[in-house]
Tab-separated table of C-alpha atoms and ligand atoms in Angstrom:
chain	number	residue	atom	x	y	z
A	1	MET	CA	137.644	132.718	263.741
A	2	LEU	CA	135.838	129.061	264.154
A	3	ASP	CA	137.281	126.826	266.225
A	4	SER	CA	136.109	123.380	264.708
A	5	ASN	CA	137.351	121.851	267.372
A	6	LYS	CA	134.413	123.183	269.847
A	7	ILE	CA	131.916	123.057	267.151
A	8	ARG	CA	132.739	119.332	266.214
A	9	ALA	CA	131.972	118.213	269.700
A	10	ASP	CA	128.361	119.403	269.522
A	11	PHE	CA	127.877	116.718	266.914
A	12	PRO	CA	127.473	112.909	268.628
A	13	ILE	CA	127.488	111.347	265.121
A	14	LEU	CA	130.824	113.179	264.034
A	15	SER	CA	132.908	110.927	266.561
A	16	ARG	CA	131.918	107.650	265.141
A	17	LYS	CA	133.710	105.135	262.981
A	18	VAL	CA	131.856	104.150	259.789
A	19	ASN	CA	133.267	100.417	258.252
A	20	GLY	CA	136.324	101.112	260.962
A	21	LYS	CA	137.390	104.301	259.682
A	22	PRO	CA	136.203	108.129	261.411
A	23	LEU	CA	133.567	108.984	259.930
A	24	VAL	CA	134.023	111.841	257.461
A	25	TYR	CA	130.905	113.502	256.563
A	26	PHE	CA	130.558	115.214	253.314
A	27	ASP	CA	127.179	114.715	252.361
A	28	ASN	CA	125.842	117.963	253.773
A	29	ALA	CA	123.945	119.187	250.401
A	30	ALA	CA	121.620	115.908	251.050
A	31	THR	CA	120.878	116.422	254.830
A	32	SER	CA	123.020	118.317	257.398
A	33	GLN	CA	123.823	116.856	261.129
A	34	THR	CA	122.367	117.345	264.108
A	35	PRO	CA	124.258	119.728	267.296
A	36	GLN	CA	123.404	117.821	270.601
A	37	GLN	CA	121.890	121.670	271.346
A	38	VAL	CA	119.096	120.292	269.009
A	39	ILE	CA	118.669	117.191	270.170
A	40	ASP	CA	118.137	118.261	273.344
A	41	VAL	CA	115.050	120.703	272.553
A	42	ILE	CA	113.531	117.388	270.796
A	43	VAL	CA	113.889	115.236	273.652
A	44	ASP	CA	112.607	118.151	276.097
A	45	TYR	CA	109.539	118.022	274.115
A	46	TYR	CA	108.572	114.237	274.184
A	47	SER	CA	110.011	113.965	277.924
A	48	ASN	CA	108.611	117.113	279.438
A	49	TYR	CA	105.645	118.783	277.499
A	50	ASN	CA	104.418	116.653	274.321
A	51	ALA	CA	100.648	117.922	273.985
A	52	ASN	CA	98.400	119.075	270.662
A	53	ILE	CA	98.572	122.833	270.428
A	54	HIS	CA	96.357	125.852	269.519
A	55	ARG	CA	93.129	123.938	271.007
A	56	GLY	CA	93.885	122.620	274.675
A	57	VAL	CA	93.280	124.580	277.386
A	58	HIS	CA	95.703	122.760	279.954
A	59	THR	CA	99.094	123.654	280.656
A	60	LEU	CA	101.103	121.299	278.229
A	61	SER	CA	99.195	122.464	275.371
A	62	GLN	CA	99.828	125.837	276.212
A	63	GLU	CA	103.349	125.017	276.848
A	64	ALA	CA	103.774	123.231	273.404
A	65	THR	CA	101.671	126.047	271.671
A	66	ASP	CA	104.272	128.801	272.629
A	67	LYS	CA	106.871	127.336	271.779
A	68	TYR	CA	105.897	126.436	268.486
A	69	GLU	CA	104.986	129.740	267.858
A	70	ASN	CA	108.204	131.259	269.851
A	71	ALA	CA	109.641	128.989	266.803
A	72	ARG	CA	107.486	130.676	264.079
A	73	ASN	CA	108.935	134.104	265.861
A	74	THR	CA	112.152	133.114	265.431
A	75	ILE	CA	111.877	131.727	261.723
A	76	GLN	CA	110.635	135.202	261.173
A	77	THR	CA	113.292	136.820	262.820
A	78	HIS	CA	115.791	134.606	260.980
A	79	PHE	CA	114.705	135.484	257.401
A	80	ASN	CA	113.470	138.998	258.131
A	81	ALA	CA	109.649	138.956	257.081
A	82	LYS	CA	107.471	141.625	257.881
A	83	HIS	CA	104.956	139.407	259.860
A	84	ALA	CA	105.068	135.887	261.823
A	85	TYR	CA	101.688	134.550	259.634
A	86	GLU	CA	103.726	135.179	256.323
A	87	ILE	CA	105.574	131.980	257.603
A	88	ILE	CA	104.171	128.881	256.785
A	89	LEU	CA	105.392	125.609	258.431
A	90	THR	CA	105.344	123.032	256.235
A	91	SER	CA	107.039	119.617	255.644
A	92	GLY	CA	109.654	120.843	254.140
A	93	THR	CA	110.907	122.723	250.594
A	94	THR	CA	109.161	120.022	248.044
A	95	GLU	CA	105.814	120.625	250.314
A	96	SER	CA	106.362	124.201	250.299
A	97	ILE	CA	106.487	124.418	246.407
A	98	ASN	CA	103.460	121.915	245.566
A	99	LEU	CA	101.856	124.261	248.090
A	100	VAL	CA	102.730	127.369	245.867
A	101	ALA	CA	101.839	125.384	242.478
A	102	HIS	CA	98.522	124.008	243.609
A	103	GLY	CA	97.367	127.819	244.464
A	104	PHE	CA	98.548	128.844	241.356
A	105	ALA	CA	96.479	126.542	238.903
A	106	SER	CA	93.217	128.285	240.175
A	107	ILE	CA	94.937	131.395	239.311
A	108	LEU	CA	97.017	130.797	235.552
A	109	ASP	CA	95.300	130.811	232.598
A	110	LYS	CA	96.148	128.870	229.173
A	111	GLY	CA	98.890	130.448	227.611
A	112	ASP	CA	100.542	131.666	230.867
A	113	GLU	CA	104.368	131.140	231.188
A	114	ILE	CA	106.137	129.782	233.999
A	115	ILE	CA	109.941	130.136	233.667
A	116	VAL	CA	112.191	127.643	236.038
A	117	SER	CA	115.851	127.090	235.197
A	118	ALA	CA	118.398	124.472	233.917
A	119	LEU	CA	119.848	124.468	236.959
A	120	GLU	CA	116.545	123.340	239.117
A	121	HIS	CA	116.302	120.238	241.432
A	122	HIS	CA	113.070	117.480	240.480
A	123	SER	CA	111.455	118.803	243.221
A	124	ASN	CA	111.248	122.456	241.282
A	125	ILE	CA	110.591	120.749	237.818
A	126	VAL	CA	107.718	118.649	238.595
A	127	PRO	CA	105.228	120.818	240.011
A	128	TRP	CA	105.431	123.045	237.871
A	129	GLN	CA	104.815	120.535	234.868
A	130	ILE	CA	102.084	118.813	236.531
A	131	LEU	CA	100.770	122.975	237.207
A	132	CYS	CA	100.972	123.198	233.114
A	133	GLU	CA	99.536	120.345	232.433
A	134	LYS	CA	96.289	121.101	234.375
A	135	THR	CA	96.361	124.982	233.292
A	136	GLY	CA	97.625	124.721	230.246
A	137	ALA	CA	100.943	127.337	231.204
A	138	ILE	CA	103.673	126.998	229.294
A	139	LEU	CA	107.238	126.168	230.840
A	140	LYS	CA	110.182	128.285	230.008
A	141	VAL	CA	113.605	127.205	231.006
A	142	ILE	CA	116.841	129.655	231.481
A	143	PRO	CA	119.716	127.834	229.851
A	144	MET	CA	123.141	127.242	231.815
A	145	ASN	CA	126.944	127.700	230.870
A	146	LEU	CA	129.801	124.931	230.859
A	147	GLU	CA	130.572	127.090	234.457
A	148	GLY	CA	127.334	125.926	235.612
A	149	GLU	CA	125.997	129.566	235.681
A	150	LEU	CA	122.468	130.481	234.156
A	151	GLU	CA	122.679	132.208	230.690
A	152	MET	CA	121.014	135.746	232.313
A	153	ASP	CA	120.429	137.622	228.969
A	154	SER	CA	118.528	134.529	227.858
A	155	TYR	CA	116.358	134.950	231.072
A	156	SER	CA	115.998	138.709	230.439
A	157	GLU	CA	114.693	137.630	226.611
A	158	LEU	CA	112.205	135.309	227.996
A	159	LEU	CA	110.724	137.238	230.000
A	160	SER	CA	107.291	139.054	228.280
A	161	ASP	CA	104.126	140.403	229.804
A	162	LYS	CA	102.636	136.515	229.440
A	163	THR	CA	105.313	135.520	232.259
A	164	LYS	CA	103.034	135.109	235.405
A	165	LEU	CA	105.664	132.998	237.680
A	166	VAL	CA	109.949	132.596	238.134
A	167	PHE	CA	110.943	129.613	239.993
A	168	VAL	CA	114.580	129.390	240.399
A	169	ASN	CA	116.902	128.140	243.241
A	170	HIS	CA	119.460	130.207	245.198
A	171	ILE	CA	122.424	128.047	245.405
A	172	SER	CA	122.326	124.597	242.881
A	173	ASN	CA	122.511	121.621	245.092
A	174	ALA	CA	124.589	119.581	242.250
A	175	LEU	CA	127.059	122.465	241.383
A	176	GLY	CA	126.930	124.898	244.357
A	177	THR	CA	126.283	127.826	242.175
A	178	ILE	CA	125.382	131.100	243.659
A	179	ASN	CA	122.411	132.381	241.407
A	180	PRO	CA	121.729	136.339	240.934
A	181	ILE	CA	118.222	136.065	242.253
A	182	GLU	CA	118.435	139.927	243.315
A	183	SER	CA	118.374	140.192	239.460
A	184	ILE	CA	116.330	137.764	238.520
A	185	ILE	CA	113.377	139.186	240.777
A	186	GLU	CA	113.868	142.329	239.786
A	187	GLN	CA	113.593	141.743	236.102
A	188	ALA	CA	110.721	139.423	237.043
A	189	HIS	CA	108.664	142.513	238.830
A	190	LYS	CA	109.283	144.328	236.053
A	191	VAL	CA	107.041	142.706	234.102
A	192	GLY	CA	104.627	141.605	236.485
A	193	ALA	CA	105.638	138.172	237.353
A	194	ALA	CA	105.780	136.150	240.897
A	195	VAL	CA	109.367	134.794	242.140
A	196	LEU	CA	109.153	131.634	244.335
A	197	ILE	CA	113.089	130.709	245.641
A	198	ASP	CA	113.771	127.383	246.098
A	199	GLY	CA	116.278	128.353	249.284
A	200	ALA	CA	117.051	124.631	250.280
A	201	GLN	CA	120.499	124.557	249.811
A	202	ALA	CA	121.567	128.547	250.288
A	203	CYS	CA	120.299	128.381	253.828
A	204	PRO	CA	122.775	125.902	255.814
A	205	HIS	CA	125.514	129.255	253.872
A	206	VAL	CA	123.637	132.552	253.953
A	207	LYS	CA	120.783	134.542	255.602
A	208	PRO	CA	118.308	135.631	253.163
A	209	ASP	CA	116.634	138.831	254.120
A	210	VAL	CA	113.692	138.408	252.151
A	211	GLN	CA	111.956	141.947	252.926
A	212	ALA	CA	115.654	143.071	251.266
A	213	LEU	CA	114.926	140.818	248.286
A	214	ASP	CA	111.185	141.912	248.109
A	215	VAL	CA	110.817	138.127	246.813
A	216	ASP	CA	107.279	136.686	246.581
A	217	PHE	CA	108.015	133.238	248.012
A	218	TYR	CA	111.062	131.685	249.579
A	219	VAL	CA	110.709	127.982	250.529
A	220	THR	CA	113.422	125.867	252.477
A	221	SER	CA	114.217	122.509	254.540
A	222	ALA	CA	115.169	122.628	258.365
A	223	HIS	CA	117.387	119.163	257.730
A	224	LYS	CA	119.611	121.562	255.560
A	225	VAL	CA	120.166	123.386	258.586
A	226	CYS	CA	120.889	120.986	261.482
A	227	GLY	CA	117.375	120.389	261.898
A	228	PRO	CA	115.120	117.443	261.460
A	229	THR	CA	113.516	116.121	258.746
A	230	GLY	CA	109.587	116.827	258.165
A	231	ILE	CA	109.511	120.254	258.964
A	232	GLY	CA	110.251	123.392	256.751
A	233	MET	CA	108.643	126.707	255.608
A	234	LEU	CA	107.311	128.526	253.216
A	235	TYR	CA	107.485	132.420	253.232
A	236	GLY	CA	104.913	133.959	251.159
A	237	LYS	CA	104.132	137.429	251.422
A	238	GLU	CA	101.032	138.261	252.759
A	239	GLU	CA	98.967	139.953	249.220
A	240	TRP	CA	99.891	136.256	247.708
A	241	LEU	CA	99.199	133.918	250.809
A	242	THR	CA	95.803	136.046	251.146
A	243	LYS	CA	94.880	135.232	247.289
A	244	LEU	CA	96.044	131.659	247.185
A	245	PRO	CA	93.541	129.031	247.891
A	246	PRO	CA	93.944	126.475	250.999
A	247	TYR	CA	96.091	123.443	249.818
A	248	GLN	CA	94.695	120.819	252.260
A	249	GLY	CA	91.484	120.397	254.103
A	250	GLY	CA	90.886	119.441	257.812
A	251	GLY	CA	91.276	120.591	261.335
A	252	GLU	CA	93.674	124.083	262.188
A	253	MET	CA	92.583	125.336	259.077
A	254	ILE	CA	88.900	126.518	259.687
A	255	ASP	CA	87.250	129.385	260.851
A	256	GLU	CA	83.258	127.804	260.731
A	257	VAL	CA	82.465	124.236	259.160
A	258	SER	CA	79.145	123.439	258.261
A	259	PHE	CA	77.835	121.194	255.865
A	260	GLU	CA	76.624	124.259	253.313
A	261	LYS	CA	79.758	126.162	253.656
A	262	THR	CA	83.099	126.028	255.211
A	263	THR	CA	85.313	129.282	255.779
A	264	TYR	CA	88.867	129.243	256.301
A	265	ALA	CA	91.151	130.654	259.159
A	266	GLY	CA	93.362	133.700	258.694
A	267	LEU	CA	97.304	133.122	258.139
A	268	PRO	CA	99.459	131.251	258.292
A	269	HIS	CA	96.575	128.706	259.793
A	270	LYS	CA	94.786	128.680	256.160
A	271	PHE	CA	97.980	126.500	255.310
A	272	GLU	CA	98.269	124.325	257.905
A	273	ALA	CA	95.724	121.335	257.936
A	274	GLY	CA	95.946	118.949	260.994
A	275	THR	CA	98.185	118.665	263.681
A	276	PRO	CA	101.742	119.502	262.584
A	277	ASN	CA	105.250	118.613	263.038
A	278	ILE	CA	105.276	120.445	266.228
A	279	CYS	CA	108.720	119.279	267.865
A	280	GLY	CA	109.733	119.854	264.377
A	281	GLY	CA	108.852	123.270	264.904
A	282	ILE	CA	110.451	123.794	267.986
A	283	ALA	CA	113.587	122.107	266.451
A	284	PHE	CA	113.287	124.069	263.613
A	285	GLY	CA	113.510	127.260	265.583
A	286	ALA	CA	116.316	125.791	267.844
A	287	ALA	CA	118.609	124.864	264.982
A	288	LEU	CA	118.197	128.593	263.405
A	289	ASP	CA	119.293	129.727	266.889
A	290	TYR	CA	122.270	127.293	266.780
A	291	MET	CA	123.529	128.600	263.548
A	292	ASN	CA	122.944	131.933	264.444
A	293	ALA	CA	125.226	131.907	267.611
A	294	ILE	CA	127.858	130.690	265.179
A	295	GLY	CA	127.198	133.408	262.500
A	296	PHE	CA	126.587	133.354	259.362
A	297	ASP	CA	129.683	135.345	258.466
A	298	THR	CA	131.880	133.413	260.000
A	299	ILE	CA	130.224	130.351	258.666
A	300	ALA	CA	130.740	131.627	254.916
A	301	GLU	CA	134.074	132.709	255.719
A	302	TYR	CA	135.378	129.263	257.061
A	303	GLU	CA	133.184	127.056	254.432
A	304	ASN	CA	134.832	129.070	251.251
A	305	GLU	CA	138.487	128.320	253.171
A	306	LEU	CA	137.312	125.014	252.946
A	307	LEU	CA	135.985	125.317	248.887
A	308	ALA	CA	139.308	126.529	247.889
A	309	TYR	CA	141.528	124.385	249.595
A	310	GLY	CA	139.183	121.125	248.638
A	311	THR	CA	139.160	122.589	244.816
A	312	LYS	CA	142.941	122.923	245.340
A	313	ARG	CA	143.915	119.597	246.171
A	314	LEU	CA	141.155	117.818	244.172
A	315	LEU	CA	142.940	118.804	240.469
A	316	GLU	CA	145.896	117.622	241.870
A	317	ILE	CA	144.765	114.155	241.136
A	318	GLU	CA	145.212	113.804	237.134
A	319	GLY	CA	142.002	112.630	235.359
A	320	LEU	CA	139.624	114.646	237.622
A	321	LYS	CA	137.569	116.865	236.408
A	322	ILE	CA	135.519	119.600	238.786
A	323	TYR	CA	131.723	120.126	237.091
A	324	GLY	CA	130.450	123.937	238.500
A	325	THR	CA	133.386	126.036	238.571
A	326	SER	CA	131.495	129.343	239.043
A	327	LYS	CA	133.433	132.344	240.952
A	328	ASN	CA	129.799	132.567	242.876
A	329	LYS	CA	129.727	129.423	244.209
A	330	THR	CA	129.784	127.567	248.074
A	331	SER	CA	131.368	124.572	249.136
A	332	VAL	CA	129.963	121.582	246.886
A	333	ILE	CA	132.454	120.133	244.932
A	334	SER	CA	130.956	117.883	242.434
A	335	PHE	CA	133.633	115.831	240.222
A	336	ASN	CA	134.486	112.531	237.828
A	337	LEU	CA	137.640	110.687	237.090
A	338	LYS	CA	138.129	110.189	233.587
A	339	GLY	CA	136.650	106.781	232.571
A	340	ILE	CA	135.298	105.551	235.935
A	341	HIS	CA	131.783	105.891	237.240
A	342	PRO	CA	130.994	108.020	240.139
A	343	TYR	CA	129.062	105.017	242.177
A	344	ASP	CA	132.018	102.918	241.974
A	345	VAL	CA	133.790	105.567	243.549
A	346	GLY	CA	131.193	106.383	245.918
A	347	THR	CA	131.123	102.926	246.856
A	348	LEU	CA	134.832	102.530	247.525
A	349	LEU	CA	134.982	105.846	249.784
A	350	ASP	CA	132.370	104.118	252.207
A	351	LYS	CA	134.367	101.750	252.490
A	352	MET	CA	137.096	103.796	253.719
A	353	GLY	CA	134.446	106.114	256.153
A	354	ILE	CA	133.903	108.975	253.751
A	355	ALA	CA	130.516	109.549	253.036
A	356	VAL	CA	129.537	111.253	249.387
A	357	ARG	CA	126.774	111.426	247.522
A	358	THR	CA	126.878	109.838	243.979
A	359	GLY	CA	124.433	110.177	241.200
A	360	HIS	CA	122.384	112.929	239.612
A	361	HIS	CA	121.754	114.992	242.927
A	362	CYS	CA	117.549	115.170	241.774
A	363	ALA	CA	118.974	116.949	239.436
A	364	GLN	CA	118.732	115.149	235.633
A	365	PRO	CA	118.830	118.056	233.504
A	366	ILE	CA	122.490	118.951	234.629
A	367	MET	CA	123.537	115.680	233.821
A	368	THR	CA	122.149	115.625	230.388
A	369	PHE	CA	123.880	118.949	229.780
A	370	TYR	CA	127.372	117.576	230.432
A	371	ASN	CA	126.653	114.626	229.238
A	372	ILE	CA	127.515	112.200	232.502
A	373	PRO	CA	125.796	109.681	234.455
A	374	GLY	CA	126.432	111.427	237.292
A	375	THR	CA	129.034	113.102	239.725
A	376	VAL	CA	130.861	112.166	243.113
A	377	ARG	CA	129.434	115.190	245.424
A	378	ALA	CA	131.713	116.350	248.150
A	379	SER	CA	129.368	119.091	250.159
A	380	PHE	CA	131.155	120.356	253.009
A	381	ALA	CA	129.569	121.809	256.077
A	382	PHE	CA	131.058	124.595	258.810
A	383	TYR	CA	131.492	121.179	261.206
A	384	ASN	CA	133.779	119.820	258.734
A	385	THR	CA	137.629	120.456	258.712
A	386	LYS	CA	140.800	120.537	256.132
A	387	GLU	CA	142.101	117.135	257.720
A	388	GLU	CA	139.063	115.326	256.301
A	389	ILE	CA	139.581	116.861	252.874
A	390	ASP	CA	142.859	115.410	252.886
A	391	ALA	CA	141.431	111.825	253.618
A	392	LEU	CA	138.746	112.359	251.011
A	393	VAL	CA	141.586	113.608	248.304
A	394	GLU	CA	143.650	110.254	249.518
A	395	GLY	CA	140.444	107.926	249.471
A	396	VAL	CA	140.149	109.329	245.800
A	397	LYS	CA	143.722	108.729	244.976
A	398	LYS	CA	142.926	105.165	246.331
A	399	SER	CA	139.930	104.264	243.944
A	400	LYS	CA	141.341	105.541	241.165
A	401	MET	CA	144.480	103.160	241.618
A	402	MET	CA	141.921	100.513	241.858
A	403	LEU	CA	139.997	101.170	239.759
A	404	SER	CA	141.802	102.286	236.620
B	1	LIG	C1	117.236	119.151	249.368
B	1	LIG	C2	116.388	120.256	248.181
B	1	LIG	C3	115.301	119.945	248.294
B	1	LIG	C4	114.341	118.973	248.669
B	1	LIG	O1	114.303	119.529	249.973
B	1	LIG	P1	112.979	118.140	250.886
B	1	LIG	O2	113.941	118.629	252.344
B	1	LIG	O3	113.747	117.034	250.358
B	1	LIG	O4	111.670	118.754	250.424
B	1	LIG	C5	114.548	121.244	247.093
B	1	LIG	N1	115.915	121.719	246.298
B	1	LIG	C6	117.035	122.202	246.807
B	1	LIG	C7	117.899	123.206	245.901
B	1	LIG	C8	117.684	121.238	247.424
B	1	LIG	O5	118.621	121.399	247.965
């Protein structure tokens, strides 16, 4: 059982007020809040051992290097990667995806096919469009249904020996749908295609096992799992990371440099040019430690309770429609009030101290599918409570009265 009072005490920000009201933070799908345990790690780094890594003989540099590489090991263990060097530390999901897309530019031929899903975040659409323009490859899209689920029969039909890459998010940030990635990966491998899973929205809720999934690439951002912004990871199978060319040139990523020829460093350094976000990497490890200490089964059970309660309470409001009604979903509720613009609801809720996201959630194609300008999205984390959901329901009722 999760003790929400004890957990909330770990998050200093949760006791602040917004517009004179206690903060109700329901924008967790955009970024999560940071517990004191992780803030302490950040302060400790800059207070005690801030130094550049991997090249210093002095004590501070060695301490920083050890902690940074320990964090990589923590991330490796968390995702059950076979080797620590299969974990590339990046600035986040977006950079990880761009790194892979850049690499595939030298692998794809004209007429090859890339499959993405209708449920993607813009960060998982645009890099592939750029890649297709560069290579002459063709982008195909797995359609979705009204529940906000992928049409798996259509997916099977899209696959062929022309398919080289499949890119799908594990969990949709706009609707919360959990996609059947096991089956997506298995079917793609049957035709010899590689699979990249965008796990940015899944990692706050589940603990993925990249070896059990047999996935080729898995990417995520630390700021969705109680870590800081500007740091994230790319997991890639060794064989793929060896095959892909470096993404950026610079310090750290070389073996030997002369003006005639440069040879590249081995993994993971080949993909980590320049001074990395050292403090961020260490804090990413600390954030995963924090969440693992609570336990992902405990987190999932509690959030499912919040989801069920929030869904039931919000549906009591007449004229409220929820988008994304799959049985397989996490604690994200995207909704609209009949005849009222989502932006107006979000603005009024903010006046009451309630933070939700409004708009297209970086997933315009989904909004186009439902023929709506956007939604109000309330996304719950393990530090939220049913009392906060009650406040949201009262807030939405009040907004409805004021706006209709
Ligand atoms: C948040 C998110 C991203 C983007 O992550 P960044 O940290 O902004 O790079 C991509 N995909 C999904 C599903 C997300 O939820």
